[in-house]
């Protein structure tokens, strides 16, 4: 590939800041030409693409450290850099080829403005460099997103006898990661509306999502979060488990693989905006919109390209009514997976003495995050609800073994509280609302559960 061919891939030329730019419609031809044109300052190749997705990726801590090193500020992490992410766009040319373009750093809450400006628009791409070529085998989550955009809405163009740049009828097996700046992406002036080649994510019900039997599958839905476990790390960088449901799971009979509720893992690479964090930290049930989440081997997962938003702030025309509270749960069954919810009725057949203890909890909210208030006395401050009390309540935490008629040949251990240890054996309990902590299947089925309140 030489310069003439790059310039010839489309006849039209375009004047931009007194630099002659040649418009090209093929990402691969433009990329092939980058090596040679990079040094020719007066001749720039711009590529016409459709912005299919706008998202952000985490900035590796090493590159934040190097920014810090250069800025020569104090050794403490400047709060401004926390929560910085790199803006990314997934673009597609009219031959069907995709590229990821990594752009400038932004605050996690600023993504929306770029979605509004670029998503679905025909844009020109200029001043980009090749970072790497990635393959389907190495970046399965990116390619599940690409697969969800395949086939293109319009038959891809035939390339001028250049087999290298012509993707086949199948989705591409590789794509280039490019880097650029904010000015590298510019909507084409005449396209104030969404391109006919843009394929937006379409919302589904959770039932549709669970019934899809693709091994790895990109999906979008709105769901009610009925339970959450947030591992406290940096704000917005933590690993989060959510238990979701919607009317499609609550309303009809649960037949496998459909359940009443489904767990979703939010990977630490997925951006949680301050709005979403606020909703998740609120004890009330919230509804979230998940765009381009991944279902892999039956599990739901949000990764770096997935977008989570508070459902009330997104278009709600296609959403269903939130399910009635409290949500209905599945009874414990042998196929149960960790981090899901279930109910169970059973008889206490044993107490794990080593795991039983009593602890002081807040008399207002039940939290165990209490701090003694100096001078040493009997006064405590609750970190969770901010109240002060003289006497916390003593709560007995214990782990008991249950036997249940509904799940046979299985050791069931439940972490629960508020039972009188002396009278607990032989007592029938339930239905308990339980969070599944661990499921071990070897040498025999062993399920560890924790009693929770919804
Ligand atoms: Zn409290």
GROMACS .gro file of C-alpha atoms and ligand atoms in nm:
model
  455
    1UNK     CA    1   0.000   0.000   0.000
    2UNK     CA    2   0.148   0.335  -0.096
    3UNK     CA    3   0.037   0.694  -0.062
    4UNK     CA    4  -0.128   0.711  -0.401
    5UNK     CA    5  -0.356   0.422  -0.313
    6UNK     CA    6  -0.447   0.576   0.019
    7UNK     CA    7  -0.530   0.903  -0.146
    8UNK     CA    8  -0.720   0.723  -0.417
    9UNK     CA    9  -0.948   0.527  -0.190
   10UNK     CA   10  -1.190   0.814  -0.219
   11UNK     CA   11  -1.173   1.093  -0.467
   12UNK     CA   12  -1.307   1.369  -0.245
   13UNK     CA   13  -1.065   1.595  -0.067
   14UNK     CA   14  -1.125   1.825   0.219
   15UNK     CA   15  -0.966   2.146   0.340
   16UNK     CA   16  -0.903   2.168   0.712
   17UNK     CA   17  -0.690   2.434   0.886
   18UNK     CA   18  -0.499   2.492   0.563
   19UNK     CA   19  -0.387   2.131   0.559
   20UNK     CA   20  -0.490   1.924   0.263
   21UNK     CA   21  -0.672   1.620   0.391
   22UNK     CA   22  -0.782   1.326   0.182
   23UNK     CA   23  -1.102   1.157   0.287
   24UNK     CA   24  -1.086   0.784   0.298
   25UNK     CA   25  -1.364   0.539   0.377
   26UNK     CA   26  -1.155   0.240   0.479
   27UNK     CA   27  -0.996   0.208   0.822
   28UNK     CA   28  -0.757  -0.061   0.699
   29UNK     CA   29  -0.636   0.146   0.405
   30UNK     CA   30  -0.589   0.450   0.627
   31UNK     CA   31  -0.400   0.242   0.885
   32UNK     CA   32  -0.183   0.088   0.614
   33UNK     CA   33  -0.102   0.442   0.498
   34UNK     CA   34  -0.030   0.582   0.844
   35UNK     CA   35   0.330   0.467   0.848
   36UNK     CA   36   0.419   0.662   0.537
   37UNK     CA   37   0.198   0.967   0.574
   38UNK     CA   38   0.296   1.027   0.936
   39UNK     CA   39   0.601   1.221   0.826
   40UNK     CA   40   0.427   1.416   0.553
   41UNK     CA   41   0.287   1.703   0.753
   42UNK     CA   42   0.099   1.868   0.470
   43UNK     CA   43  -0.096   1.562   0.371
   44UNK     CA   44  -0.332   1.412   0.625
   45UNK     CA   45  -0.562   1.118   0.577
   46UNK     CA   46  -0.900   1.141   0.745
   47UNK     CA   47  -1.130   0.841   0.767
   48UNK     CA   48  -1.507   0.860   0.756
   49UNK     CA   49  -1.658   0.630   1.020
   50UNK     CA   50  -1.972   0.578   1.227
   51UNK     CA   51  -1.930   0.603   1.604
   52UNK     CA   52  -2.109   0.286   1.722
   53UNK     CA   53  -2.023   0.310   2.092
   54UNK     CA   54  -1.879   0.566   2.335
   55UNK     CA   55  -1.737   0.443   2.666
   56UNK     CA   56  -1.438   0.485   2.895
   57UNK     CA   57  -1.162   0.257   3.015
   58UNK     CA   58  -0.966   0.266   3.339
   59UNK     CA   59  -0.630   0.439   3.329
   60UNK     CA   60  -0.356   0.201   3.446
   61UNK     CA   61  -0.220   0.328   3.777
   62UNK     CA   62   0.131   0.334   3.627
   63UNK     CA   63   0.035   0.609   3.385
   64UNK     CA   64  -0.130   0.810   3.662
   65UNK     CA   65   0.191   0.771   3.861
   66UNK     CA   66   0.392   0.909   3.572
   67UNK     CA   67   0.159   1.208   3.544
   68UNK     CA   68   0.220   1.268   3.912
   69UNK     CA   69   0.592   1.239   3.865
   70UNK     CA   70   0.588   1.501   3.592
   71UNK     CA   71   0.360   1.740   3.776
   72UNK     CA   72   0.601   1.741   4.073
   73UNK     CA   73   0.325   1.802   4.321
   74UNK     CA   74   0.314   1.655   4.669
   75UNK     CA   75   0.351   1.282   4.708
   76UNK     CA   76  -0.013   1.244   4.813
   77UNK     CA   77  -0.245   1.144   4.530
   78UNK     CA   78  -0.418   1.458   4.403
   79UNK     CA   79  -0.791   1.391   4.443
   80UNK     CA   80  -0.847   1.520   4.090
   81UNK     CA   81  -0.674   1.222   3.934
   82UNK     CA   82  -0.885   0.971   4.119
   83UNK     CA   83  -1.164   0.852   3.899
   84UNK     CA   84  -0.994   0.962   3.577
   85UNK     CA   85  -1.071   0.740   3.282
   86UNK     CA   86  -0.978   0.735   2.918
   87UNK     CA   87  -1.249   0.817   2.665
   88UNK     CA   88  -1.291   0.547   2.398
   89UNK     CA   89  -1.500   0.518   2.086
   90UNK     CA   90  -1.575   0.206   1.886
   91UNK     CA   91  -1.598   0.312   1.523
   92UNK     CA   92  -1.697   0.123   1.210
   93UNK     CA   93  -1.623   0.209   0.850
   94UNK     CA   94  -1.851   0.145   0.555
   95UNK     CA   95  -1.660  -0.176   0.478
   96UNK     CA   96  -1.778  -0.312   0.813
   97UNK     CA   97  -1.435  -0.291   0.979
   98UNK     CA   98  -1.408  -0.177   1.343
   99UNK     CA   99  -1.146   0.016   1.539
  100UNK     CA  100  -1.125   0.125   1.900
  101UNK     CA  101  -0.996   0.481   1.931
  102UNK     CA  102  -0.853   0.575   2.271
  103UNK     CA  103  -0.878   0.947   2.334
  104UNK     CA  104  -0.808   1.189   2.620
  105UNK     CA  105  -0.862   1.144   2.995
  106UNK     CA  106  -1.192   1.253   3.145
  107UNK     CA  107  -1.385   1.241   3.469
  108UNK     CA  108  -1.613   0.942   3.492
  109UNK     CA  109  -1.918   1.170   3.504
  110UNK     CA  110  -1.828   1.349   3.178
  111UNK     CA  111  -1.891   1.056   2.948
  112UNK     CA  112  -2.252   1.154   2.876
  113UNK     CA  113  -2.160   1.472   2.693
  114UNK     CA  114  -1.947   1.274   2.446
  115UNK     CA  115  -2.226   1.018   2.403
  116UNK     CA  116  -2.462   1.301   2.313
  117UNK     CA  117  -2.215   1.461   2.072
  118UNK     CA  118  -2.082   1.153   1.894
  119UNK     CA  119  -2.290   0.838   1.949
  120UNK     CA  120  -2.439   0.716   1.621
  121UNK     CA  121  -2.298   1.009   1.422
  122UNK     CA  122  -2.091   0.996   1.107
  123UNK     CA  123  -1.754   1.138   1.206
  124UNK     CA  124  -1.415   1.193   1.052
  125UNK     CA  125  -1.114   1.050   1.228
  126UNK     CA  126  -0.781   1.228   1.200
  127UNK     CA  127  -0.444   1.241   1.372
  128UNK     CA  128  -0.455   0.888   1.506
  129UNK     CA  129  -0.176   0.640   1.572
  130UNK     CA  130  -0.187   0.261   1.583
  131UNK     CA  131  -0.151   0.124   1.937
  132UNK     CA  132  -0.201  -0.244   1.867
  133UNK     CA  133  -0.384  -0.500   1.663
  134UNK     CA  134  -0.610  -0.715   1.880
  135UNK     CA  135  -0.766  -1.048   1.796
  136UNK     CA  136  -1.086  -1.219   1.892
  137UNK     CA  137  -0.900  -1.477   2.100
  138UNK     CA  138  -0.733  -1.214   2.316
  139UNK     CA  139  -1.019  -0.969   2.368
  140UNK     CA  140  -1.334  -1.177   2.390
  141UNK     CA  141  -1.537  -0.907   2.566
  142UNK     CA  142  -1.457  -0.646   2.299
  143UNK     CA  143  -1.549  -0.894   2.027
  144UNK     CA  144  -1.876  -0.983   2.196
  145UNK     CA  145  -1.959  -0.613   2.160
  146UNK     CA  146  -1.846  -0.618   1.795
  147UNK     CA  147  -2.054  -0.932   1.732
  148UNK     CA  148  -2.359  -0.754   1.870
  149UNK     CA  149  -2.307  -0.495   1.592
  150UNK     CA  150  -2.284  -0.759   1.320
  151UNK     CA  151  -2.402  -0.780   1.048
  152UNK     CA  152  -2.394  -0.409   0.954
  153UNK     CA  153  -2.733  -0.253   0.878
  154UNK     CA  154  -2.620  -0.186   0.522
  155UNK     CA  155  -2.430  -0.434   0.308
  156UNK     CA  156  -2.062  -0.342   0.354
  157UNK     CA  157  -1.898  -0.185   0.049
  158UNK     CA  158  -1.688  -0.398  -0.178
  159UNK     CA  159  -1.329  -0.290  -0.165
  160UNK     CA  160  -1.142  -0.207  -0.484
  161UNK     CA  161  -0.999  -0.552  -0.536
  162UNK     CA  162  -0.806  -0.530  -0.211
  163UNK     CA  163  -0.880  -0.852  -0.027
  164UNK     CA  164  -0.691  -0.742   0.284
  165UNK     CA  165  -0.940  -0.468   0.364
  166UNK     CA  166  -1.253  -0.662   0.284
  167UNK     CA  167  -1.411  -0.833   0.581
  168UNK     CA  168  -1.600  -1.145   0.488
  169UNK     CA  169  -1.963  -1.213   0.568
  170UNK     CA  170  -1.851  -1.318   0.914
  171UNK     CA  171  -1.769  -1.058   1.181
  172UNK     CA  172  -1.404  -0.948   1.175
  173UNK     CA  173  -1.151  -1.158   1.366
  174UNK     CA  174  -0.925  -0.865   1.449
  175UNK     CA  175  -0.943  -0.492   1.500
  176UNK     CA  176  -0.697  -0.210   1.550
  177UNK     CA  177  -0.670  -0.007   1.866
  178UNK     CA  178  -0.581   0.352   1.776
  179UNK     CA  179  -0.495   0.651   1.990
  180UNK     CA  180  -0.578   1.014   1.933
  181UNK     CA  181  -0.696   1.332   2.103
  182UNK     CA  182  -1.032   1.496   2.153
  183UNK     CA  183  -0.987   1.672   1.817
  184UNK     CA  184  -0.931   1.337   1.644
  185UNK     CA  185  -1.307   1.274   1.628
  186UNK     CA  186  -1.524   1.531   1.455
  187UNK     CA  187  -1.883   1.487   1.346
  188UNK     CA  188  -1.938   1.550   0.977
  189UNK     CA  189  -2.121   1.881   0.959
  190UNK     CA  190  -2.412   1.772   0.744
  191UNK     CA  191  -2.494   1.475   0.968
  192UNK     CA  192  -2.675   1.635   1.258
  193UNK     CA  193  -2.878   1.318   1.295
  194UNK     CA  194  -2.793   0.958   1.366
  195UNK     CA  195  -2.628   0.767   1.082
  196UNK     CA  196  -2.838   0.497   0.912
  197UNK     CA  197  -2.541   0.265   0.980
  198UNK     CA  198  -2.564   0.310   1.356
  199UNK     CA  199  -2.687   0.002   1.540
  200UNK     CA  200  -2.800   0.108   1.887
  201UNK     CA  201  -2.813  -0.137   2.174
  202UNK     CA  202  -3.166  -0.270   2.216
  203UNK     CA  203  -3.317  -0.332   2.555
  204UNK     CA  204  -3.434  -0.681   2.642
  205UNK     CA  205  -3.605  -0.836   2.938
  206UNK     CA  206  -3.394  -1.041   3.178
  207UNK     CA  207  -3.594  -1.344   3.072
  208UNK     CA  208  -3.486  -1.292   2.709
  209UNK     CA  209  -3.128  -1.245   2.823
  210UNK     CA  210  -3.124  -1.565   3.030
  211UNK     CA  211  -3.290  -1.768   2.756
  212UNK     CA  212  -3.035  -1.668   2.493
  213UNK     CA  213  -2.800  -1.962   2.458
  214UNK     CA  214  -2.501  -1.788   2.296
  215UNK     CA  215  -2.186  -1.873   2.492
  216UNK     CA  216  -2.072  -1.510   2.512
  217UNK     CA  217  -2.332  -1.252   2.441
  218UNK     CA  218  -2.362  -0.874   2.470
  219UNK     CA  219  -2.697  -0.756   2.610
  220UNK     CA  220  -2.877  -0.448   2.743
  221UNK     CA  221  -3.161  -0.432   2.993
  222UNK     CA  222  -3.318  -0.237   3.275
  223UNK     CA  223  -3.342  -0.414   3.608
  224UNK     CA  224  -3.428  -0.357   3.971
  225UNK     CA  225  -3.135  -0.403   4.208
  226UNK     CA  226  -3.274  -0.587   4.508
  227UNK     CA  227  -2.943  -0.660   4.680
  228UNK     CA  228  -2.584  -0.538   4.650
  229UNK     CA  229  -2.245  -0.628   4.793
  230UNK     CA  230  -1.986  -0.357   4.747
  231UNK     CA  231  -1.629  -0.442   4.834
  232UNK     CA  232  -1.496  -0.115   4.961
  233UNK     CA  233  -1.196   0.000   4.763
  234UNK     CA  234  -1.146   0.335   4.592
  235UNK     CA  235  -1.484   0.488   4.523
  236UNK     CA  236  -1.606   0.353   4.194
  237UNK     CA  237  -1.317   0.111   4.162
  238UNK     CA  238  -1.459  -0.161   4.381
  239UNK     CA  239  -1.582  -0.500   4.280
  240UNK     CA  240  -1.957  -0.502   4.310
  241UNK     CA  241  -2.207  -0.787   4.308
  242UNK     CA  242  -2.567  -0.697   4.233
  243UNK     CA  243  -2.872  -0.920   4.247
  244UNK     CA  244  -3.121  -0.816   3.980
  245UNK     CA  245  -3.475  -0.889   3.885
  246UNK     CA  246  -3.744  -0.750   3.657
  247UNK     CA  247  -4.109  -0.809   3.582
  248UNK     CA  248  -4.028  -1.080   3.325
  249UNK     CA  249  -3.863  -1.292   3.596
  250UNK     CA  250  -4.102  -1.204   3.877
  251UNK     CA  251  -4.424  -1.236   3.684
  252UNK     CA  252  -4.404  -1.577   3.522
  253UNK     CA  253  -4.321  -1.924   3.640
  254UNK     CA  254  -3.948  -1.983   3.684
  255UNK     CA  255  -3.832  -2.257   3.450
  256UNK     CA  256  -3.461  -2.314   3.413
  257UNK     CA  257  -3.250  -2.129   3.301
  258UNK     CA  258  -3.491  -1.860   3.416
  259UNK     CA  259  -3.485  -1.771   3.779
  260UNK     CA  260  -3.664  -1.514   3.990
  261UNK     CA  261  -3.344  -1.316   4.037
  262UNK     CA  262  -3.002  -1.314   3.875
  263UNK     CA  263  -2.662  -1.200   4.005
  264UNK     CA  264  -2.448  -0.957   3.805
  265UNK     CA  265  -2.080  -0.890   3.865
  266UNK     CA  266  -1.957  -0.534   3.806
  267UNK     CA  267  -1.592  -0.570   3.714
  268UNK     CA  268  -1.356  -0.308   3.862
  269UNK     CA  269  -1.285  -0.186   3.506
  270UNK     CA  270  -1.647  -0.069   3.463
  271UNK     CA  271  -1.712   0.299   3.538
  272UNK     CA  272  -1.961   0.373   3.814
  273UNK     CA  273  -2.072   0.735   3.789
  274UNK     CA  274  -2.142   0.933   4.104
  275UNK     CA  275  -2.517   0.905   4.029
  276UNK     CA  276  -2.496   0.525   4.018
  277UNK     CA  277  -2.279   0.509   4.330
  278UNK     CA  278  -2.529   0.729   4.511
  279UNK     CA  279  -2.813   0.498   4.409
  280UNK     CA  280  -2.615   0.191   4.516
  281UNK     CA  281  -2.522   0.340   4.852
  282UNK     CA  282  -2.885   0.428   4.921
  283UNK     CA  283  -3.054   0.150   5.120
  284UNK     CA  284  -3.362   0.181   4.897
  285UNK     CA  285  -3.414  -0.050   4.601
  286UNK     CA  286  -3.299   0.116   4.277
  287UNK     CA  287  -3.349   0.058   3.907
  288UNK     CA  288  -3.047   0.065   3.681
  289UNK     CA  289  -3.002   0.051   3.307
  290UNK     CA  290  -2.726  -0.179   3.182
  291UNK     CA  291  -2.600  -0.121   2.828
  292UNK     CA  292  -2.368  -0.371   2.659
  293UNK     CA  293  -2.332  -0.597   2.960
  294UNK     CA  294  -2.193  -0.944   2.888
  295UNK     CA  295  -2.350  -1.279   2.951
  296UNK     CA  296  -2.076  -1.539   2.960
  297UNK     CA  297  -2.135  -1.906   3.047
  298UNK     CA  298  -2.466  -1.809   3.206
  299UNK     CA  299  -2.322  -1.528   3.422
  300UNK     CA  300  -2.390  -1.158   3.382
  301UNK     CA  301  -2.094  -0.926   3.388
  302UNK     CA  302  -2.027  -0.555   3.337
  303UNK     CA  303  -1.685  -0.475   3.191
  304UNK     CA  304  -1.508  -0.160   3.074
  305UNK     CA  305  -1.730  -0.100   2.771
  306UNK     CA  306  -2.053  -0.160   2.966
  307UNK     CA  307  -2.251   0.149   3.066
  308UNK     CA  308  -2.452   0.155   3.389
  309UNK     CA  309  -2.697   0.439   3.445
  310UNK     CA  310  -2.976   0.515   3.688
  311UNK     CA  311  -3.288   0.404   3.500
  312UNK     CA  312  -3.495   0.713   3.573
  313UNK     CA  313  -3.241   0.926   3.392
  314UNK     CA  314  -3.251   0.727   3.069
  315UNK     CA  315  -3.526   0.696   2.813
  316UNK     CA  316  -3.796   0.497   2.985
  317UNK     CA  317  -4.042   0.455   2.702
  318UNK     CA  318  -3.947   0.093   2.645
  319UNK     CA  319  -3.904  -0.007   3.005
  320UNK     CA  320  -4.142  -0.218   3.201
  321UNK     CA  321  -4.300  -0.144   3.531
  322UNK     CA  322  -4.075  -0.219   3.827
  323UNK     CA  323  -4.168  -0.546   3.996
  324UNK     CA  324  -4.367  -0.538   4.319
  325UNK     CA  325  -4.176  -0.538   4.646
  326UNK     CA  326  -4.055  -0.744   4.810
  327UNK     CA  327  -3.920  -0.946   4.519
  328UNK     CA  328  -3.998  -1.315   4.500
  329UNK     CA  329  -3.695  -1.543   4.529
  330UNK     CA  330  -3.624  -1.899   4.419
  331UNK     CA  331  -3.605  -2.167   4.685
  332UNK     CA  332  -3.254  -2.309   4.735
  333UNK     CA  333  -3.180  -2.571   4.469
  334UNK     CA  334  -2.879  -2.784   4.385
  335UNK     CA  335  -2.785  -2.574   4.078
  336UNK     CA  336  -2.751  -2.257   4.285
  337UNK     CA  337  -2.455  -2.028   4.207
  338UNK     CA  338  -2.256  -1.807   4.445
  339UNK     CA  339  -2.366  -1.445   4.499
  340UNK     CA  340  -2.730  -1.521   4.422
  341UNK     CA  341  -3.029  -1.505   4.657
  342UNK     CA  342  -3.264  -1.780   4.766
  343UNK     CA  343  -3.510  -1.880   5.035
  344UNK     CA  344  -3.493  -2.188   5.257
  345UNK     CA  345  -3.696  -2.357   5.527
  346UNK     CA  346  -3.525  -2.619   5.740
  347UNK     CA  347  -3.439  -2.761   6.079
  348UNK     CA  348  -3.124  -2.660   6.269
  349UNK     CA  349  -2.925  -2.979   6.316
  350UNK     CA  350  -2.597  -2.838   6.443
  351UNK     CA  351  -2.413  -2.525   6.554
  352UNK     CA  352  -2.060  -2.438   6.446
  353UNK     CA  353  -1.933  -2.326   6.788
  354UNK     CA  354  -1.607  -2.194   6.645
  355UNK     CA  355  -1.791  -1.954   6.415
  356UNK     CA  356  -2.044  -1.825   6.669
  357UNK     CA  357  -1.986  -1.502   6.857
  358UNK     CA  358  -2.165  -1.199   6.988
  359UNK     CA  359  -2.100  -0.845   6.878
  360UNK     CA  360  -2.234  -0.498   6.963
  361UNK     CA  361  -2.453  -0.338   6.697
  362UNK     CA  362  -2.616   0.003   6.659
  363UNK     CA  363  -2.948   0.033   6.841
  364UNK     CA  364  -3.082   0.249   6.555
  365UNK     CA  365  -2.978   0.078   6.234
  366UNK     CA  366  -2.822  -0.257   6.333
  367UNK     CA  367  -2.479  -0.178   6.186
  368UNK     CA  368  -2.172  -0.319   6.359
  369UNK     CA  369  -1.956  -0.024   6.254
  370UNK     CA  370  -1.942   0.134   6.599
  371UNK     CA  371  -1.667   0.354   6.738
  372UNK     CA  372  -1.620   0.422   7.110
  373UNK     CA  373  -1.631   0.793   7.186
  374UNK     CA  374  -1.345   0.922   7.407
  375UNK     CA  375  -1.304   0.974   7.695
  376UNK     CA  376  -1.345   0.604   7.765
  377UNK     CA  377  -1.701   0.552   7.878
  378UNK     CA  378  -2.006   0.378   7.749
  379UNK     CA  379  -2.087   0.595   7.459
  380UNK     CA  380  -2.063   0.485   7.095
  381UNK     CA  381  -2.087   0.650   6.756
  382UNK     CA  382  -2.242   0.461   6.462
  383UNK     CA  383  -2.050   0.517   6.139
  384UNK     CA  384  -2.342   0.398   5.925
  385UNK     CA  385  -2.628   0.613   6.052
  386UNK     CA  386  -2.429   0.875   6.242
  387UNK     CA  387  -2.621   0.829   6.566
  388UNK     CA  388  -2.476   0.821   6.917
  389UNK     CA  389  -2.587   0.570   7.178
  390UNK     CA  390  -2.503   0.474   7.533
  391UNK     CA  391  -2.582   0.106   7.499
  392UNK     CA  392  -2.546  -0.082   7.172
  393UNK     CA  393  -2.752  -0.398   7.127
  394UNK     CA  394  -2.566  -0.727   7.161
  395UNK     CA  395  -2.631  -0.943   6.860
  396UNK     CA  396  -2.541  -1.311   6.849
  397UNK     CA  397  -2.389  -1.415   6.517
  398UNK     CA  398  -2.379  -1.785   6.463
  399UNK     CA  399  -2.330  -2.042   6.196
  400UNK     CA  400  -2.570  -2.332   6.199
  401UNK     CA  401  -2.615  -2.645   5.991
  402UNK     CA  402  -2.960  -2.691   5.844
  403UNK     CA  403  -3.132  -2.994   5.711
  404UNK     CA  404  -3.396  -2.928   5.450
  405UNK     CA  405  -3.642  -3.161   5.283
  406UNK     CA  406  -3.611  -2.966   4.956
  407UNK     CA  407  -3.233  -3.012   4.909
  408UNK     CA  408  -3.107  -3.361   4.982
  409UNK     CA  409  -2.750  -3.493   5.015
  410UNK     CA  410  -2.606  -3.152   5.080
  411UNK     CA  411  -2.436  -2.979   5.373
  412UNK     CA  412  -2.609  -2.645   5.430
  413UNK     CA  413  -2.438  -2.395   5.656
  414UNK     CA  414  -2.613  -2.067   5.738
  415UNK     CA  415  -2.466  -1.758   5.900
  416UNK     CA  416  -2.752  -1.608   6.095
  417UNK     CA  417  -2.819  -1.405   6.404
  418UNK     CA  418  -3.054  -1.351   6.693
  419UNK     CA  419  -3.121  -1.711   6.787
  420UNK     CA  420  -3.087  -1.827   7.143
  421UNK     CA  421  -2.792  -2.067   7.130
  422UNK     CA  422  -2.926  -2.285   7.410
  423UNK     CA  423  -3.257  -2.368   7.239
  424UNK     CA  424  -3.157  -2.359   6.878
  425UNK     CA  425  -3.104  -2.730   6.806
  426UNK     CA  426  -3.400  -2.898   6.645
  427UNK     CA  427  -3.571  -2.568   6.581
  428UNK     CA  428  -3.753  -2.524   6.252
  429UNK     CA  429  -3.662  -2.197   6.081
  430UNK     CA  430  -3.775  -2.025   5.766
  431UNK     CA  431  -3.848  -1.932   5.514
  432UNK     CA  432  -3.515  -1.752   5.551
  433UNK     CA  433  -3.393  -1.495   5.297
  434UNK     CA  434  -3.039  -1.598   5.211
  435UNK     CA  435  -2.734  -1.479   5.019
  436UNK     CA  436  -2.526  -1.761   4.869
  437UNK     CA  437  -2.164  -1.715   4.980
  438UNK     CA  438  -1.988  -2.031   4.864
  439UNK     CA  439  -2.091  -2.339   4.669
  440UNK     CA  440  -1.851  -2.631   4.673
  441UNK     CA  441  -1.934  -2.946   4.478
  442UNK     CA  442  -1.639  -3.168   4.571
  443UNK     CA  443  -1.625  -3.409   4.735
  444UNK     CA  444  -1.995  -3.350   4.798
  445UNK     CA  445  -2.233  -3.056   4.769
  446UNK     CA  446  -2.168  -2.796   5.039
  447UNK     CA  447  -2.344  -2.458   5.040
  448UNK     CA  448  -2.259  -2.168   5.267
  449UNK     CA  449  -2.534  -1.909   5.307
  450UNK     CA  450  -2.591  -1.588   5.497
  451UNK     CA  451  -2.921  -1.462   5.628
  452UNK     CA  452  -3.003  -1.115   5.496
  453UNK     CA  453  -3.284  -0.861   5.505
  454UNK     CA  454  -3.427  -0.724   5.182
  455LIG    ZN1  455  -2.654   0.309   6.321
   0.00000   0.00000   0.00000
